[in-house]
CSV table of C-alpha atoms in Angstrom, one decimal:
chain,number,residue,atom,x,y,z
A,30,UNK,CA,19.8,78.2,-19.2
A,31,UNK,CA,20.9,79.7,-15.9
A,32,UNK,CA,21.6,83.4,-15.8
A,33,UNK,CA,23.1,85.2,-12.8
A,34,UNK,CA,22.8,88.9,-11.9
A,35,UNK,CA,23.0,91.2,-8.9
A,36,UNK,CA,20.0,92.8,-7.3
A,37,UNK,CA,20.8,95.4,-4.6
A,38,UNK,CA,24.0,93.4,-3.7
A,39,UNK,CA,22.2,90.0,-3.8
A,40,UNK,CA,23.1,87.3,-6.2
A,41,UNK,CA,20.1,86.1,-8.1
A,42,UNK,CA,20.0,83.1,-10.5
A,43,UNK,CA,17.2,82.8,-13.0
A,44,UNK,CA,16.0,80.0,-15.3
A,45,UNK,CA,13.1,80.9,-17.5
A,46,UNK,CA,10.7,78.9,-19.8
A,47,UNK,CA,11.4,79.0,-23.5
A,48,UNK,CA,7.8,80.0,-24.2
A,49,UNK,CA,5.6,82.7,-22.7
A,50,UNK,CA,3.7,81.5,-19.7
A,51,UNK,CA,1.0,82.6,-17.3
A,52,UNK,CA,2.3,80.5,-14.5
A,53,UNK,CA,3.5,82.3,-11.3
A,54,UNK,CA,7.2,82.7,-10.7
A,55,UNK,CA,9.0,80.5,-8.2
A,56,UNK,CA,11.6,81.9,-5.8
A,57,UNK,CA,13.9,79.3,-4.2
A,58,UNK,CA,15.5,80.1,-0.8
A,59,UNK,CA,18.5,78.0,0.2
A,60,UNK,CA,19.4,76.6,3.5
A,61,UNK,CA,22.2,77.2,6.0
A,62,UNK,CA,25.9,76.9,4.8
A,63,UNK,CA,24.7,77.0,1.2
A,64,UNK,CA,23.7,79.5,-1.5
A,65,UNK,CA,21.4,80.0,-4.5
A,66,UNK,CA,23.7,77.6,-6.4
A,67,UNK,CA,22.1,74.6,-4.8
A,68,UNK,CA,19.0,75.0,-7.0
A,69,UNK,CA,20.5,75.7,-10.4
A,70,UNK,CA,21.4,72.2,-11.6
A,71,UNK,CA,18.2,70.3,-10.7
A,72,UNK,CA,15.0,72.0,-9.6
A,73,UNK,CA,15.2,75.2,-11.5
A,74,UNK,CA,15.7,73.7,-15.0
A,75,UNK,CA,13.1,71.0,-14.2
A,76,UNK,CA,10.4,73.5,-13.3
A,77,UNK,CA,11.4,76.0,-16.0
A,78,UNK,CA,10.8,73.2,-18.5
A,79,UNK,CA,7.3,72.8,-16.9
A,80,UNK,CA,6.6,76.5,-17.6
A,81,UNK,CA,7.6,78.2,-14.4
A,82,UNK,CA,9.9,81.2,-14.3
A,83,UNK,CA,12.5,80.2,-11.7
A,84,UNK,CA,14.7,82.4,-9.5
A,85,UNK,CA,17.0,81.6,-6.6
A,86,UNK,CA,18.7,84.2,-4.4
A,87,UNK,CA,21.8,83.9,-2.4
A,88,UNK,CA,21.1,85.5,1.0
A,89,UNK,CA,23.5,88.2,2.2
A,90,UNK,CA,26.8,86.7,3.2
A,91,UNK,CA,26.2,83.7,0.9
A,92,UNK,CA,27.3,82.8,-2.6
A,93,UNK,CA,28.1,85.9,-4.6
A,94,UNK,CA,26.0,88.2,-2.4
A,95,UNK,CA,27.4,91.1,-0.3
A,96,UNK,CA,28.1,90.8,3.4
A,97,UNK,CA,30.4,87.7,3.6
A,98,UNK,CA,32.8,89.5,5.9
A,99,UNK,CA,30.0,90.1,8.4
A,100,UNK,CA,28.3,86.7,8.2
A,101,UNK,CA,28.0,86.2,11.9
A,102,UNK,CA,26.0,89.4,12.4
A,103,UNK,CA,23.2,88.6,9.9
A,104,UNK,CA,19.9,87.8,11.5
A,105,UNK,CA,16.8,85.9,10.4
A,106,UNK,CA,15.1,89.3,9.9
A,107,UNK,CA,18.0,90.4,7.6
A,108,UNK,CA,17.5,87.3,5.6
A,109,UNK,CA,13.7,87.8,5.3
A,110,UNK,CA,14.5,91.4,4.1
A,111,UNK,CA,16.6,89.9,1.4
A,112,UNK,CA,13.7,87.7,0.3
A,113,UNK,CA,11.5,90.8,0.2
A,114,UNK,CA,14.1,92.7,-1.8
A,115,UNK,CA,14.0,90.0,-4.5
A,116,UNK,CA,10.2,89.7,-4.4
A,117,UNK,CA,9.9,93.4,-4.9
A,118,UNK,CA,12.4,93.3,-7.8
A,119,UNK,CA,10.4,90.5,-9.5
A,120,UNK,CA,7.3,92.8,-9.6
A,121,UNK,CA,5.0,89.8,-9.1
A,122,UNK,CA,4.7,87.9,-5.9
A,123,UNK,CA,6.2,84.4,-6.4
A,124,UNK,CA,5.6,81.1,-4.8
A,125,UNK,CA,8.3,80.5,-2.3
A,126,UNK,CA,10.2,77.2,-2.1
A,127,UNK,CA,12.5,77.0,0.9
A,128,UNK,CA,14.9,74.3,1.9
A,129,UNK,CA,15.9,73.8,5.5
A,130,UNK,CA,16.7,77.3,6.8
A,131,UNK,CA,15.1,78.6,3.7
A,132,UNK,CA,11.8,77.0,4.7
A,133,UNK,CA,12.0,78.7,8.1
A,134,UNK,CA,12.6,82.1,6.3
A,135,UNK,CA,9.5,81.4,4.1
A,136,UNK,CA,7.4,81.0,7.3
A,137,UNK,CA,8.8,84.2,8.7
A,138,UNK,CA,8.0,86.0,5.4
A,139,UNK,CA,4.4,85.1,5.9
A,140,UNK,CA,4.1,87.1,9.1
A,141,UNK,CA,4.0,90.3,7.1
A,142,UNK,CA,3.5,89.3,3.4
A,143,UNK,CA,1.2,87.3,1.2
A,144,UNK,CA,2.3,84.8,-1.5
A,145,UNK,CA,0.4,82.4,-3.8
A,146,UNK,CA,2.0,79.4,-2.0
A,147,UNK,CA,4.8,78.1,0.1
A,148,UNK,CA,6.6,74.8,-0.2
A,149,UNK,CA,8.7,73.7,2.8
A,150,UNK,CA,11.4,71.2,1.8
A,151,UNK,CA,13.1,69.5,4.7
A,152,UNK,CA,12.4,72.7,6.6
A,153,UNK,CA,13.3,73.9,10.0
A,154,UNK,CA,9.9,73.6,11.9
A,155,UNK,CA,8.1,76.6,13.3
A,156,UNK,CA,9.1,75.3,16.8
A,157,UNK,CA,12.8,76.0,15.8
A,158,UNK,CA,16.1,74.1,15.7
A,159,UNK,CA,16.4,72.9,19.3
A,160,UNK,CA,14.8,69.5,18.8
A,161,UNK,CA,16.8,68.7,15.7
A,162,UNK,CA,20.0,69.8,17.4
A,163,UNK,CA,19.5,67.5,20.4
A,164,UNK,CA,18.4,64.7,18.1
A,165,UNK,CA,21.6,65.0,16.1
A,166,UNK,CA,23.8,65.4,19.2
A,167,UNK,CA,22.5,62.2,20.8
A,168,UNK,CA,22.1,60.1,17.6
A,169,UNK,CA,25.3,61.1,15.8
A,170,UNK,CA,27.6,63.1,18.2
A,171,UNK,CA,30.6,62.9,15.8
A,172,UNK,CA,28.5,64.5,13.0
A,173,UNK,CA,27.2,67.2,15.4
A,174,UNK,CA,30.8,68.1,16.2
A,175,UNK,CA,31.8,68.2,12.5
A,176,UNK,CA,28.9,70.5,11.7
A,177,UNK,CA,30.0,72.8,14.5
A,178,UNK,CA,33.4,72.9,12.7
A,179,UNK,CA,31.7,74.0,9.5
A,180,UNK,CA,30.0,76.7,11.4
A,181,UNK,CA,33.3,78.1,12.4
A,182,UNK,CA,34.4,78.1,8.8
A,183,UNK,CA,36.6,75.0,9.1
A,184,UNK,CA,36.7,72.5,6.2
A,185,UNK,CA,35.3,69.1,6.6
A,186,UNK,CA,35.6,66.1,4.2
A,187,UNK,CA,33.3,64.4,1.7
A,188,UNK,CA,32.5,61.5,4.0
A,189,UNK,CA,31.1,63.9,6.6
A,190,UNK,CA,29.2,65.8,3.9
A,191,UNK,CA,27.8,62.5,2.6
A,192,UNK,CA,26.6,61.4,6.0
A,193,UNK,CA,25.0,64.7,6.8
A,194,UNK,CA,23.2,65.3,3.5
A,195,UNK,CA,22.6,62.1,1.6
A,196,UNK,CA,21.2,58.6,2.1
A,197,UNK,CA,21.5,57.1,-1.4
A,198,UNK,CA,24.3,56.9,-4.0
A,199,UNK,CA,26.2,60.1,-4.4
A,200,UNK,CA,28.3,61.3,-7.4
A,201,UNK,CA,31.8,61.9,-6.0
A,202,UNK,CA,32.4,64.8,-8.3
A,203,UNK,CA,29.3,66.5,-7.1
A,204,UNK,CA,30.2,65.9,-3.4
A,205,UNK,CA,33.7,67.5,-4.0
A,206,UNK,CA,32.1,70.5,-5.7
A,207,UNK,CA,29.6,70.9,-2.9
A,208,UNK,CA,32.5,70.8,-0.4
A,209,UNK,CA,34.1,73.8,-2.1
A,210,UNK,CA,30.8,75.8,-2.1
A,211,UNK,CA,29.7,75.1,1.4
A,212,UNK,CA,30.5,77.9,3.8
A,213,UNK,CA,30.2,79.2,7.4
A,214,UNK,CA,26.7,80.3,8.6
A,215,UNK,CA,25.6,83.2,10.8
A,216,UNK,CA,25.6,82.2,14.5
A,217,UNK,CA,23.1,85.0,15.1
A,218,UNK,CA,20.7,83.5,12.5
A,219,UNK,CA,21.1,80.0,14.0
A,220,UNK,CA,20.2,81.3,17.5
A,221,UNK,CA,17.3,83.2,16.0
A,222,UNK,CA,16.0,79.8,14.6
A,223,UNK,CA,16.7,78.1,17.8
A,224,UNK,CA,14.7,80.3,20.2
A,225,UNK,CA,14.9,84.1,19.7
A,226,UNK,CA,12.9,84.7,16.5
A,227,UNK,CA,10.5,81.8,15.9
A,228,UNK,CA,7.5,82.3,13.5
A,229,UNK,CA,4.5,84.0,15.0
A,230,UNK,CA,1.8,81.5,14.0
A,231,UNK,CA,-1.0,83.9,14.8
A,232,UNK,CA,0.4,86.6,12.5
A,233,UNK,CA,1.1,84.4,9.6
A,234,UNK,CA,-0.8,84.4,6.4
A,235,UNK,CA,-1.8,80.9,5.4
A,236,UNK,CA,-1.5,80.3,1.6
A,237,UNK,CA,-1.6,76.8,0.1
A,238,UNK,CA,1.4,75.0,1.5
A,239,UNK,CA,3.3,71.9,0.6
A,240,UNK,CA,5.4,70.1,3.2
A,241,UNK,CA,8.1,67.7,2.0
A,242,UNK,CA,10.7,65.7,4.0
A,243,UNK,CA,13.1,62.8,3.7
A,244,UNK,CA,13.1,59.4,5.5
A,245,UNK,CA,16.8,59.4,6.4
A,246,UNK,CA,17.3,63.1,7.0
A,247,UNK,CA,19.6,63.4,10.0
A,248,UNK,CA,19.5,67.2,10.1
A,249,UNK,CA,15.7,67.8,10.0
A,250,UNK,CA,14.4,64.3,10.8
A,251,UNK,CA,11.1,63.1,9.3
A,252,UNK,CA,9.3,63.3,12.7
A,253,UNK,CA,10.0,67.1,12.8
A,254,UNK,CA,8.7,67.4,9.2
A,255,UNK,CA,5.6,65.7,10.5
A,256,UNK,CA,5.5,68.2,13.4
A,257,UNK,CA,5.5,71.0,10.9
A,258,UNK,CA,2.7,69.4,8.9
A,259,UNK,CA,0.6,68.9,12.1
A,260,UNK,CA,1.2,72.5,13.1
A,261,UNK,CA,-0.4,73.7,9.8
A,262,UNK,CA,-3.0,70.9,9.7
A,263,UNK,CA,-1.6,69.4,6.5
A,264,UNK,CA,-0.2,66.1,5.3
A,265,UNK,CA,3.6,65.6,5.0
A,266,UNK,CA,5.1,63.9,2.0
A,267,UNK,CA,8.2,61.9,3.2
A,268,UNK,CA,10.4,60.6,0.5
A,269,UNK,CA,11.9,57.2,1.2
A,270,UNK,CA,15.6,56.4,1.1
A,271,UNK,CA,16.6,60.1,0.8
A,272,UNK,CA,18.6,62.4,3.0
A,273,UNK,CA,18.5,66.2,3.7
A,274,UNK,CA,19.8,67.2,0.3
A,275,UNK,CA,16.8,66.0,-1.7
A,276,UNK,CA,17.7,68.4,-4.5
A,277,UNK,CA,20.7,66.2,-5.3
A,278,UNK,CA,19.7,62.7,-4.3
A,279,UNK,CA,19.7,60.3,-7.2
A,280,UNK,CA,15.9,60.3,-7.1
A,281,UNK,CA,15.6,64.1,-6.9
A,282,UNK,CA,13.2,64.1,-9.9
A,283,UNK,CA,10.5,62.5,-7.7
A,284,UNK,CA,10.7,65.4,-5.4
A,285,UNK,CA,10.7,68.0,-8.2
A,286,UNK,CA,7.7,66.3,-9.8
A,287,UNK,CA,5.8,66.4,-6.6
A,288,UNK,CA,6.5,70.1,-6.3
A,289,UNK,CA,5.5,70.6,-10.0
A,290,UNK,CA,2.2,68.8,-9.6
A,291,UNK,CA,1.4,70.9,-6.5
A,292,UNK,CA,2.4,74.1,-8.3
A,293,UNK,CA,0.0,73.2,-11.2
A,294,UNK,CA,-2.9,73.7,-8.8
A,295,UNK,CA,-1.7,77.1,-7.5
A,296,UNK,CA,-3.5,80.2,-8.8
A,297,UNK,CA,-1.2,83.2,-9.5
């Protein structure tokens, strides 16, 4: 069962195991244009059933959190502060699971903080967004233009959303719902992820890490997920026939099960 509350102006969703557990909590960090809602229907109930207390925040300016009116002014550092706020509120350092921009924020969090583990899911690489932006611009210029429209707060359509996020069969009702929940993203944060505030690899703590990607991801292509894995000296798990939104692809339980199995080896 998903519960939602506000922590210092930040929306936090929670889904807890039915029995007492000694497993570490898991904090999910959403990607750009999204909110904590993206985790509530799939990964959170799945992992809570496996015994993990699950939490997902909506960063400032996203979902039901404060700051929507100043979305363009929010920086990567602001978002990392939001993660720290929820970590402090939990009272126990969680494993971080970040999707896309959320994975980038998890890497930035490690510059100054320790955590039992970090899972990067279709994450922006530590080298930033530039390579993925150019790849999209040359491979799918029409999609690149549509995503820029979303950045400005303009609505797109379900066909664009399907092409950007999914590779397999997609439930139309889910697509329509996602379209109503997607939102503008901070230009400042996107510039930070492009070149102005990249992770300091020398300062980062290096907990156990899991690096996951998708074969047909057009936003963070599989070769960039491999780049992230190479940077950290780890293997990458690339899921076949999936797109960027692995949390809602038809075969999402395969991704969640891989995450669960990795979590089972994490010591709190």
